[in-house]
Amino acid sequence: MVTRYRYVPQHKNGHYITIYSEPTEDFMKAARFSREDDLNNWILGRYGPDDPQNFRIVPIKVTYELVVISNE
């Protein structure tokens, strides 16, 4: 198993935002970044939300496991 961390933007009201800055309650649909710096640059950049000061960076732990399918 391999574990990686991804970072998503969460509004102070609790919702997340998609890569298009649209609100979503599902963190699986939220914009994900592999580095905090990348997320921070996006939040403060031209494609980020209109109110970047109301967002915080939330880490998400992602675990990958290879599924082996036997050919019987």
PDB file of N, CA, C and O in Angstrom:
ATOM      1  N   MET A   1       0.829  -1.182   0.000  1.00  0.00           N
ATOM      2  CA  MET A   1       0.000   0.000   0.000  1.00  0.00           C
ATOM      3  C   MET A   1       0.880   1.255   0.000  1.00  0.00           C
ATOM      4  O   MET A   1       1.875   1.319   0.688  1.00  0.00           O
ATOM      5  N   VAL A   2       0.449   2.221  -0.735  1.00  0.00           N
ATOM      6  CA  VAL A   2       1.153   3.487  -0.826  1.00  0.00           C
ATOM      7  C   VAL A   2       0.213   4.579  -0.310  1.00  0.00           C
ATOM      8  O   VAL A   2      -0.955   4.624  -0.688  1.00  0.00           O
ATOM      9  N   THR A   3       0.718   5.437   0.538  1.00  0.00           N
ATOM     10  CA  THR A   3      -0.079   6.530   1.083  1.00  0.00           C
ATOM     11  C   THR A   3       0.471   7.860   0.593  1.00  0.00           C
ATOM     12  O   THR A   3       1.675   8.092   0.622  1.00  0.00           O
ATOM     13  N   ARG A   4      -0.422   8.698   0.125  1.00  0.00           N
ATOM     14  CA  ARG A   4      -0.064  10.037  -0.331  1.00  0.00           C
ATOM     15  C   ARG A   4      -1.020  11.034   0.337  1.00  0.00           C
ATOM     16  O   ARG A   4      -2.119  10.686   0.721  1.00  0.00           O
ATOM     17  N   TYR A   5      -0.582  12.254   0.420  1.00  0.00           N
ATOM     18  CA  TYR A   5      -1.437  13.307   0.951  1.00  0.00           C
ATOM     19  C   TYR A   5      -1.768  14.285  -0.159  1.00  0.00           C
ATOM     20  O   TYR A   5      -0.917  14.641  -0.969  1.00  0.00           O
ATOM     21  N   ARG A   6      -3.011  14.686  -0.197  1.00  0.00           N
ATOM     22  CA  ARG A   6      -3.485  15.692  -1.137  1.00  0.00           C
ATOM     23  C   ARG A   6      -4.087  16.819  -0.302  1.00  0.00           C
ATOM     24  O   ARG A   6      -4.477  16.627   0.838  1.00  0.00           O
ATOM     25  N   TYR A   7      -4.184  17.989  -0.891  1.00  0.00           N
ATOM     26  CA  TYR A   7      -4.649  19.162  -0.169  1.00  0.00           C
ATOM     27  C   TYR A   7      -5.824  19.776  -0.900  1.00  0.00           C
ATOM     28  O   TYR A   7      -5.805  19.916  -2.121  1.00  0.00           O
ATOM     29  N   VAL A   8      -6.879  20.106  -0.152  1.00  0.00           N
ATOM     30  CA  VAL A   8      -8.099  20.671  -0.722  1.00  0.00           C
ATOM     31  C   VAL A   8      -8.454  21.969   0.001  1.00  0.00           C
ATOM     32  O   VAL A   8      -8.134  22.134   1.178  1.00  0.00           O
ATOM     33  N   PRO A   9      -9.128  22.888  -0.684  1.00  0.00           N
ATOM     34  CA  PRO A   9      -9.561  24.127  -0.052  1.00  0.00           C
ATOM     35  C   PRO A   9     -10.927  23.952   0.620  1.00  0.00           C
ATOM     36  O   PRO A   9     -11.867  23.438   0.013  1.00  0.00           O
ATOM     37  N   GLN A  10     -11.018  24.353   1.884  1.00  0.00           N
ATOM     38  CA  GLN A  10     -12.282  24.287   2.602  1.00  0.00           C
ATOM     39  C   GLN A  10     -12.655  25.683   3.090  1.00  0.00           C
ATOM     40  O   GLN A  10     -11.836  26.386   3.698  1.00  0.00           O
ATOM     41  N   HIS A  11     -13.881  26.087   2.828  1.00  0.00           N
ATOM     42  CA  HIS A  11     -14.374  27.390   3.257  1.00  0.00           C
ATOM     43  C   HIS A  11     -14.624  27.371   4.754  1.00  0.00           C
ATOM     44  O   HIS A  11     -14.871  26.307   5.334  1.00  0.00           O
ATOM     45  N   LYS A  12     -14.591  28.517   5.389  1.00  0.00           N
ATOM     46  CA  LYS A  12     -14.809  28.569   6.833  1.00  0.00           C
ATOM     47  C   LYS A  12     -16.224  28.126   7.209  1.00  0.00           C
ATOM     48  O   LYS A  12     -16.471  27.733   8.339  1.00  0.00           O
ATOM     49  N   ASN A  13     -17.158  28.126   6.251  1.00  0.00           N
ATOM     50  CA  ASN A  13     -18.512  27.627   6.487  1.00  0.00           C
ATOM     51  C   ASN A  13     -18.609  26.113   6.357  1.00  0.00           C
ATOM     52  O   ASN A  13     -19.669  25.542   6.594  1.00  0.00           O
ATOM     53  N   GLY A  14     -17.529  25.468   5.916  1.00  0.00           N
ATOM     54  CA  GLY A  14     -17.499  24.011   5.865  1.00  0.00           C
ATOM     55  C   GLY A  14     -17.516  23.388   4.484  1.00  0.00           C
ATOM     56  O   GLY A  14     -17.149  22.230   4.335  1.00  0.00           O
ATOM     57  N   HIS A  15     -17.980  24.103   3.462  1.00  0.00           N
ATOM     58  CA  HIS A  15     -18.019  23.509   2.128  1.00  0.00           C
ATOM     59  C   HIS A  15     -16.635  23.590   1.471  1.00  0.00           C
ATOM     60  O   HIS A  15     -15.763  24.331   1.907  1.00  0.00           O
ATOM     61  N   TYR A  16     -16.469  22.794   0.435  1.00  0.00           N
ATOM     62  CA  TYR A  16     -15.241  22.776  -0.362  1.00  0.00           C
ATOM     63  C   TYR A  16     -15.541  23.461  -1.685  1.00  0.00           C
ATOM     64  O   TYR A  16     -16.686  23.819  -1.960  1.00  0.00           O
ATOM     65  N   ILE A  17     -14.514  23.627  -2.528  1.00  0.00           N
ATOM     66  CA  ILE A  17     -14.766  24.178  -3.861  1.00  0.00           C
ATOM     67  C   ILE A  17     -14.081  23.317  -4.912  1.00  0.00           C
ATOM     68  O   ILE A  17     -13.046  22.715  -4.660  1.00  0.00           O
ATOM     69  N   THR A  18     -14.705  23.303  -6.082  1.00  0.00           N
ATOM     70  CA  THR A  18     -14.155  22.553  -7.213  1.00  0.00           C
ATOM     71  C   THR A  18     -13.059  23.376  -7.866  1.00  0.00           C
ATOM     72  O   THR A  18     -12.821  24.536  -7.503  1.00  0.00           O
ATOM     73  N   ILE A  19     -12.424  22.804  -8.861  1.00  0.00           N
ATOM     74  CA  ILE A  19     -11.366  23.497  -9.590  1.00  0.00           C
ATOM     75  C   ILE A  19     -11.913  24.734 -10.321  1.00  0.00           C
ATOM     76  O   ILE A  19     -11.183  25.648 -10.662  1.00  0.00           O
ATOM     77  N   TYR A  20     -13.243  24.788 -10.508  1.00  0.00           N
ATOM     78  CA  TYR A  20     -13.903  25.927 -11.144  1.00  0.00           C
ATOM     79  C   TYR A  20     -14.438  26.916 -10.116  1.00  0.00           C
ATOM     80  O   TYR A  20     -15.248  27.782 -10.447  1.00  0.00           O
ATOM     81  N   SER A  21     -14.017  26.761  -8.856  1.00  0.00           N
ATOM     82  CA  SER A  21     -14.431  27.615  -7.727  1.00  0.00           C
ATOM     83  C   SER A  21     -15.925  27.522  -7.430  1.00  0.00           C
ATOM     84  O   SER A  21     -16.519  28.462  -6.908  1.00  0.00           O
ATOM     85  N   GLU A  22     -16.536  26.393  -7.763  1.00  0.00           N
ATOM     86  CA  GLU A  22     -17.937  26.166  -7.437  1.00  0.00           C
ATOM     87  C   GLU A  22     -18.024  25.423  -6.112  1.00  0.00           C
ATOM     88  O   GLU A  22     -17.245  24.500  -5.865  1.00  0.00           O
ATOM     89  N   PRO A  23     -18.946  25.792  -5.229  1.00  0.00           N
ATOM     90  CA  PRO A  23     -19.053  25.123  -3.933  1.00  0.00           C
ATOM     91  C   PRO A  23     -19.556  23.678  -4.060  1.00  0.00           C
ATOM     92  O   PRO A  23     -20.369  23.373  -4.930  1.00  0.00           O
ATOM     93  N   THR A  24     -19.040  22.811  -3.207  1.00  0.00           N
ATOM     94  CA  THR A  24     -19.486  21.424  -3.144  1.00  0.00           C
ATOM     95  C   THR A  24     -19.346  20.934  -1.707  1.00  0.00           C
ATOM     96  O   THR A  24     -18.441  21.347  -0.991  1.00  0.00           O
ATOM     97  N   GLU A  25     -20.248  20.083  -1.287  1.00  0.00           N
ATOM     98  CA  GLU A  25     -20.184  19.506   0.052  1.00  0.00           C
ATOM     99  C   GLU A  25     -19.301  18.258   0.077  1.00  0.00           C
ATOM    100  O   GLU A  25     -18.862  17.830   1.133  1.00  0.00           O
ATOM    101  N   ASP A  26     -19.045  17.684  -1.086  1.00  0.00           N
ATOM    102  CA  ASP A  26     -18.291  16.434  -1.215  1.00  0.00           C
ATOM    103  C   ASP A  26     -16.805  16.735  -1.420  1.00  0.00           C
ATOM    104  O   ASP A  26     -16.420  17.296  -2.446  1.00  0.00           O
ATOM    105  N   PHE A  27     -15.973  16.359  -0.457  1.00  0.00           N
ATOM    106  CA  PHE A  27     -14.545  16.636  -0.595  1.00  0.00           C
ATOM    107  C   PHE A  27     -13.912  15.847  -1.735  1.00  0.00           C
ATOM    108  O   PHE A  27     -12.856  16.215  -2.231  1.00  0.00           O
ATOM    109  N   MET A  28     -14.564  14.783  -2.186  1.00  0.00           N
ATOM    110  CA  MET A  28     -14.053  14.017  -3.320  1.00  0.00           C
ATOM    111  C   MET A  28     -14.172  14.809  -4.630  1.00  0.00           C
ATOM    112  O   MET A  28     -13.467  14.531  -5.589  1.00  0.00           O
ATOM    113  N   LYS A  29     -15.065  15.774  -4.679  1.00  0.00           N
ATOM    114  CA  LYS A  29     -15.235  16.609  -5.870  1.00  0.00           C
ATOM    115  C   LYS A  29     -14.446  17.911  -5.778  1.00  0.00           C
ATOM    116  O   LYS A  29     -14.416  18.691  -6.718  1.00  0.00           O
ATOM    117  N   ALA A  30     -13.807  18.137  -4.655  1.00  0.00           N
ATOM    118  CA  ALA A  30     -13.061  19.379  -4.442  1.00  0.00           C
ATOM    119  C   ALA A  30     -11.774  19.391  -5.264  1.00  0.00           C
ATOM    120  O   ALA A  30     -11.251  18.348  -5.649  1.00  0.00           O
ATOM    121  N   ALA A  31     -11.289  20.583  -5.521  1.00  0.00           N
ATOM    122  CA  ALA A  31     -10.001  20.742  -6.204  1.00  0.00           C
ATOM    123  C   ALA A  31      -8.919  20.129  -5.323  1.00  0.00           C
ATOM    124  O   ALA A  31      -8.877  20.392  -4.119  1.00  0.00           O
ATOM    125  N   ARG A  32      -8.073  19.261  -5.897  1.00  0.00           N
ATOM    126  CA  ARG A  32      -7.026  18.572  -5.129  1.00  0.00           C
ATOM    127  C   ARG A  32      -5.667  18.944  -5.683  1.00  0.00           C
ATOM    128  O   ARG A  32      -5.475  18.996  -6.892  1.00  0.00           O
ATOM    129  N   PHE A  33      -4.744  19.142  -4.765  1.00  0.00           N
ATOM    130  CA  PHE A  33      -3.381  19.486  -5.148  1.00  0.00           C
ATOM    131  C   PHE A  33      -2.415  18.599  -4.374  1.00  0.00           C
ATOM    132  O   PHE A  33      -2.675  18.247  -3.226  1.00  0.00           O
ATOM    133  N   SER A  34      -1.316  18.252  -4.993  1.00  0.00           N
ATOM    134  CA  SER A  34      -0.346  17.372  -4.338  1.00  0.00           C
ATOM    135  C   SER A  34       0.602  18.140  -3.424  1.00  0.00           C
ATOM    136  O   SER A  34       1.280  17.541  -2.602  1.00  0.00           O
ATOM    137  N   ARG A  35       0.626  19.465  -3.565  1.00  0.00           N
ATOM    138  CA  ARG A  35       1.495  20.287  -2.709  1.00  0.00           C
ATOM    139  C   ARG A  35       0.699  21.471  -2.165  1.00  0.00           C
ATOM    140  O   ARG A  35      -0.109  22.069  -2.888  1.00  0.00           O
ATOM    141  N   GLU A  36       0.958  21.812  -0.919  1.00  0.00           N
ATOM    142  CA  GLU A  36       0.283  22.956  -0.307  1.00  0.00           C
ATOM    143  C   GLU A  36       0.595  24.248  -1.058  1.00  0.00           C
ATOM    144  O   GLU A  36      -0.278  25.100  -1.213  1.00  0.00           O
ATOM    145  N   ASP A  37       1.825  24.382  -1.512  1.00  0.00           N
ATOM    146  CA  ASP A  37       2.215  25.594  -2.246  1.00  0.00           C
ATOM    147  C   ASP A  37       1.383  25.779  -3.511  1.00  0.00           C
ATOM    148  O   ASP A  37       0.981  26.892  -3.840  1.00  0.00           O
ATOM    149  N   ASP A  38       1.136  24.676  -4.229  1.00  0.00           N
ATOM    150  CA  ASP A  38       0.337  24.753  -5.450  1.00  0.00           C
ATOM    151  C   ASP A  38      -1.091  25.198  -5.140  1.00  0.00           C
ATOM    152  O   ASP A  38      -1.661  26.014  -5.865  1.00  0.00           O
ATOM    153  N   LEU A  39      -1.665  24.653  -4.083  1.00  0.00           N
ATOM    154  CA  LEU A  39      -3.023  25.041  -3.684  1.00  0.00           C
ATOM    155  C   LEU A  39      -3.046  26.507  -3.261  1.00  0.00           C
ATOM    156  O   LEU A  39      -3.934  27.261  -3.652  1.00  0.00           O
ATOM    157  N   ASN A  40      -2.087  26.916  -2.508  1.00  0.00           N
ATOM    158  CA  ASN A  40      -2.028  28.309  -2.059  1.00  0.00           C
ATOM    159  C   ASN A  40      -1.896  29.264  -3.246  1.00  0.00           C
ATOM    160  O   ASN A  40      -2.578  30.297  -3.297  1.00  0.00           O
ATOM    161  N   ASN A  41      -1.065  28.917  -4.222  1.00  0.00           N
ATOM    162  CA  ASN A  41      -0.927  29.738  -5.426  1.00  0.00           C
ATOM    163  C   ASN A  41      -2.231  29.798  -6.211  1.00  0.00           C
ATOM    164  O   ASN A  41      -2.595  30.840  -6.752  1.00  0.00           O
ATOM    165  N   TRP A  42      -2.952  28.681  -6.276  1.00  0.00           N
ATOM    166  CA  TRP A  42      -4.226  28.642  -6.993  1.00  0.00           C
ATOM    167  C   TRP A  42      -5.275  29.495  -6.275  1.00  0.00           C
ATOM    168  O   TRP A  42      -6.002  30.265  -6.906  1.00  0.00           O
ATOM    169  N   ILE A  43      -5.353  29.362  -4.948  1.00  0.00           N
ATOM    170  CA  ILE A  43      -6.338  30.128  -4.173  1.00  0.00           C
ATOM    171  C   ILE A  43      -6.119  31.636  -4.371  1.00  0.00           C
ATOM    172  O   ILE A  43      -7.062  32.397  -4.523  1.00  0.00           O
ATOM    173  N   LEU A  44      -4.867  32.054  -4.378  1.00  0.00           N
ATOM    174  CA  LEU A  44      -4.561  33.481  -4.493  1.00  0.00           C
ATOM    175  C   LEU A  44      -4.482  33.967  -5.938  1.00  0.00           C
ATOM    176  O   LEU A  44      -4.423  35.174  -6.177  1.00  0.00           O
ATOM    177  N   GLY A  45      -4.518  33.042  -6.890  1.00  0.00           N
ATOM    178  CA  GLY A  45      -4.384  33.404  -8.298  1.00  0.00           C
ATOM    179  C   GLY A  45      -5.693  33.798  -8.949  1.00  0.00           C
ATOM    180  O   GLY A  45      -6.749  33.867  -8.319  1.00  0.00           O
ATOM    181  N   ARG A  46      -5.631  33.996 -10.234  1.00  0.00           N
ATOM    182  CA  ARG A  46      -6.795  34.492 -10.978  1.00  0.00           C
ATOM    183  C   ARG A  46      -7.916  33.474 -11.114  1.00  0.00           C
ATOM    184  O   ARG A  46      -9.061  33.851 -11.324  1.00  0.00           O
ATOM    185  N   TYR A  47      -7.626  32.186 -10.994  1.00  0.00           N
ATOM    186  CA  TYR A  47      -8.667  31.165 -11.140  1.00  0.00           C
ATOM    187  C   TYR A  47      -9.225  30.700  -9.797  1.00  0.00           C
ATOM    188  O   TYR A  47     -10.119  29.876  -9.743  1.00  0.00           O
ATOM    189  N   GLY A  48      -8.699  31.230  -8.722  1.00  0.00           N
ATOM    190  CA  GLY A  48      -9.150  30.860  -7.389  1.00  0.00           C
ATOM    191  C   GLY A  48     -10.465  31.544  -7.022  1.00  0.00           C
ATOM    192  O   GLY A  48     -11.050  32.290  -7.807  1.00  0.00           O
ATOM    193  N   PRO A  49     -10.926  31.317  -5.806  1.00  0.00           N
ATOM    194  CA  PRO A  49     -12.191  31.912  -5.355  1.00  0.00           C
ATOM    195  C   PRO A  49     -12.076  33.426  -5.164  1.00  0.00           C
ATOM    196  O   PRO A  49     -10.974  33.972  -5.034  1.00  0.00           O
ATOM    197  N   ASP A  50     -13.241  34.084  -5.130  1.00  0.00           N
ATOM    198  CA  ASP A  50     -13.272  35.536  -4.954  1.00  0.00           C
ATOM    199  C   ASP A  50     -12.863  35.963  -3.542  1.00  0.00           C
ATOM    200  O   ASP A  50     -12.462  37.100  -3.339  1.00  0.00           O
ATOM    201  N   ASP A  51     -13.017  35.068  -2.574  1.00  0.00           N
ATOM    202  CA  ASP A  51     -12.723  35.404  -1.175  1.00  0.00           C
ATOM    203  C   ASP A  51     -11.689  34.435  -0.583  1.00  0.00           C
ATOM    204  O   ASP A  51     -11.998  33.663   0.321  1.00  0.00           O
ATOM    205  N   PRO A  52     -10.454  34.465  -1.072  1.00  0.00           N
ATOM    206  CA  PRO A  52      -9.455  33.481  -0.637  1.00  0.00           C
ATOM    207  C   PRO A  52      -9.150  33.522   0.859  1.00  0.00           C
ATOM    208  O   PRO A  52      -8.747  32.511   1.439  1.00  0.00           O
ATOM    209  N   GLN A  53      -9.379  34.640   1.519  1.00  0.00           N
ATOM    210  CA  GLN A  53      -9.101  34.749   2.942  1.00  0.00           C
ATOM    211  C   GLN A  53     -10.051  33.892   3.784  1.00  0.00           C
ATOM    212  O   GLN A  53      -9.774  33.627   4.953  1.00  0.00           O
ATOM    213  N   ASN A  54     -11.145  33.440   3.201  1.00  0.00           N
ATOM    214  CA  ASN A  54     -12.120  32.612   3.926  1.00  0.00           C
ATOM    215  C   ASN A  54     -11.888  31.112   3.749  1.00  0.00           C
ATOM    216  O   ASN A  54     -12.730  30.311   4.137  1.00  0.00           O
ATOM    217  N   PHE A  55     -10.761  30.739   3.145  1.00  0.00           N
ATOM    218  CA  PHE A  55     -10.469  29.325   2.914  1.00  0.00           C
ATOM    219  C   PHE A  55      -9.254  28.888   3.706  1.00  0.00           C
ATOM    220  O   PHE A  55      -8.358  29.676   3.982  1.00  0.00           O
ATOM    221  N   ARG A  56      -9.263  27.622   4.055  1.00  0.00           N
ATOM    222  CA  ARG A  56      -8.094  27.022   4.697  1.00  0.00           C
ATOM    223  C   ARG A  56      -7.716  25.773   3.918  1.00  0.00           C
ATOM    224  O   ARG A  56      -8.543  25.198   3.198  1.00  0.00           O
ATOM    225  N   ILE A  57      -6.480  25.348   4.072  1.00  0.00           N
ATOM    226  CA  ILE A  57      -5.986  24.160   3.376  1.00  0.00           C
ATOM    227  C   ILE A  57      -6.172  22.950   4.278  1.00  0.00           C
ATOM    228  O   ILE A  57      -5.735  22.959   5.428  1.00  0.00           O
ATOM    229  N   VAL A  58      -6.847  21.930   3.752  1.00  0.00           N
ATOM    230  CA  VAL A  58      -7.137  20.726   4.516  1.00  0.00           C
ATOM    231  C   VAL A  58      -6.417  19.546   3.865  1.00  0.00           C
ATOM    232  O   VAL A  58      -6.580  19.305   2.662  1.00  0.00           O
ATOM    233  N   PRO A  59      -5.625  18.791   4.630  1.00  0.00           N
ATOM    234  CA  PRO A  59      -4.960  17.613   4.057  1.00  0.00           C
ATOM    235  C   PRO A  59      -5.919  16.421   3.983  1.00  0.00           C
ATOM    236  O   PRO A  59      -6.787  16.252   4.844  1.00  0.00           O
ATOM    237  N   ILE A  60      -5.770  15.626   2.946  1.00  0.00           N
ATOM    238  CA  ILE A  60      -6.532  14.392   2.768  1.00  0.00           C
ATOM    239  C   ILE A  60      -5.529  13.262   2.574  1.00  0.00           C
ATOM    240  O   ILE A  60      -4.608  13.378   1.767  1.00  0.00           O
ATOM    241  N   LYS A  61      -5.714  12.184   3.299  1.00  0.00           N
ATOM    242  CA  LYS A  61      -4.837  11.016   3.190  1.00  0.00           C
ATOM    243  C   LYS A  61      -5.436  10.056   2.171  1.00  0.00           C
ATOM    244  O   LYS A  61      -6.578   9.626   2.302  1.00  0.00           O
ATOM    245  N   VAL A  62      -4.666   9.737   1.150  1.00  0.00           N
ATOM    246  CA  VAL A  62      -5.113   8.838   0.084  1.00  0.00           C
ATOM    247  C   VAL A  62      -4.230   7.598   0.115  1.00  0.00           C
ATOM    248  O   VAL A  62      -3.007   7.710   0.062  1.00  0.00           O
ATOM    249  N   THR A  63      -4.855   6.437   0.189  1.00  0.00           N
ATOM    250  CA  THR A  63      -4.117   5.177   0.214  1.00  0.00           C
ATOM    251  C   THR A  63      -4.419   4.408  -1.062  1.00  0.00           C
ATOM    252  O   THR A  63      -5.577   4.187  -1.400  1.00  0.00           O
ATOM    253  N   TYR A  64      -3.362   3.995  -1.746  1.00  0.00           N
ATOM    254  CA  TYR A  64      -3.489   3.220  -2.975  1.00  0.00           C
ATOM    255  C   TYR A  64      -3.106   1.784  -2.681  1.00  0.00           C
ATOM    256  O   TYR A  64      -2.090   1.515  -2.049  1.00  0.00           O
ATOM    257  N   GLU A  65      -3.929   0.876  -3.157  1.00  0.00           N
ATOM    258  CA  GLU A  65      -3.638  -0.547  -2.987  1.00  0.00           C
ATOM    259  C   GLU A  65      -3.919  -1.251  -4.311  1.00  0.00           C
ATOM    260  O   GLU A  65      -4.979  -1.075  -4.912  1.00  0.00           O
ATOM    261  N   LEU A  66      -2.956  -2.018  -4.751  1.00  0.00           N
ATOM    262  CA  LEU A  66      -3.106  -2.753  -5.997  1.00  0.00           C
ATOM    263  C   LEU A  66      -4.066  -3.909  -5.801  1.00  0.00           C
ATOM    264  O   LEU A  66      -3.940  -4.692  -4.869  1.00  0.00           O
ATOM    265  N   VAL A  67      -5.041  -4.011  -6.682  1.00  0.00           N
ATOM    266  CA  VAL A  67      -5.998  -5.108  -6.652  1.00  0.00           C
ATOM    267  C   VAL A  67      -5.602  -6.091  -7.731  1.00  0.00           C
ATOM    268  O   VAL A  67      -5.523  -5.740  -8.913  1.00  0.00           O
ATOM    269  N   VAL A  68      -5.338  -7.318  -7.331  1.00  0.00           N
ATOM    270  CA  VAL A  68      -4.929  -8.346  -8.280  1.00  0.00           C
ATOM    271  C   VAL A  68      -6.135  -9.212  -8.608  1.00  0.00           C
ATOM    272  O   VAL A  68      -6.775  -9.763  -7.719  1.00  0.00           O
ATOM    273  N   ILE A  69      -6.409  -9.315  -9.884  1.00  0.00           N
ATOM    274  CA  ILE A  69      -7.524 -10.136 -10.359  1.00  0.00           C
ATOM    275  C   ILE A  69      -6.948 -11.399 -10.981  1.00  0.00           C
ATOM    276  O   ILE A  69      -6.151 -11.342 -11.905  1.00  0.00           O
ATOM    277  N   SER A  70      -7.339 -12.523 -10.447  1.00  0.00           N
ATOM    278  CA  SER A  70      -6.805 -13.772 -10.979  1.00  0.00           C
ATOM    279  C   SER A  70      -7.586 -14.185 -12.226  1.00  0.00           C
ATOM    280  O   SER A  70      -8.789 -14.000 -12.328  1.00  0.00           O
ATOM    281  N   ASN A  71      -6.882 -14.730 -13.195  1.00  0.00           N
ATOM    282  CA  ASN A  71      -7.490 -15.211 -14.433  1.00  0.00           C
ATOM    283  C   ASN A  71      -7.675 -16.707 -14.351  1.00  0.00           C
ATOM    284  O   ASN A  71      -6.816 -17.489 -14.756  1.00  0.00           O
ATOM    285  N   GLU A  72      -8.787 -17.107 -13.826  1.00  0.00           N
ATOM    286  CA  GLU A  72      -9.058 -18.562 -13.696  1.00  0.00           C
ATOM    287  C   GLU A  72      -9.823 -19.083 -14.864  1.00  0.00           C
ATOM    288  O   GLU A  72     -10.565 -18.497 -15.485  1.00  0.00           O
TER     289      GLU A  72
END
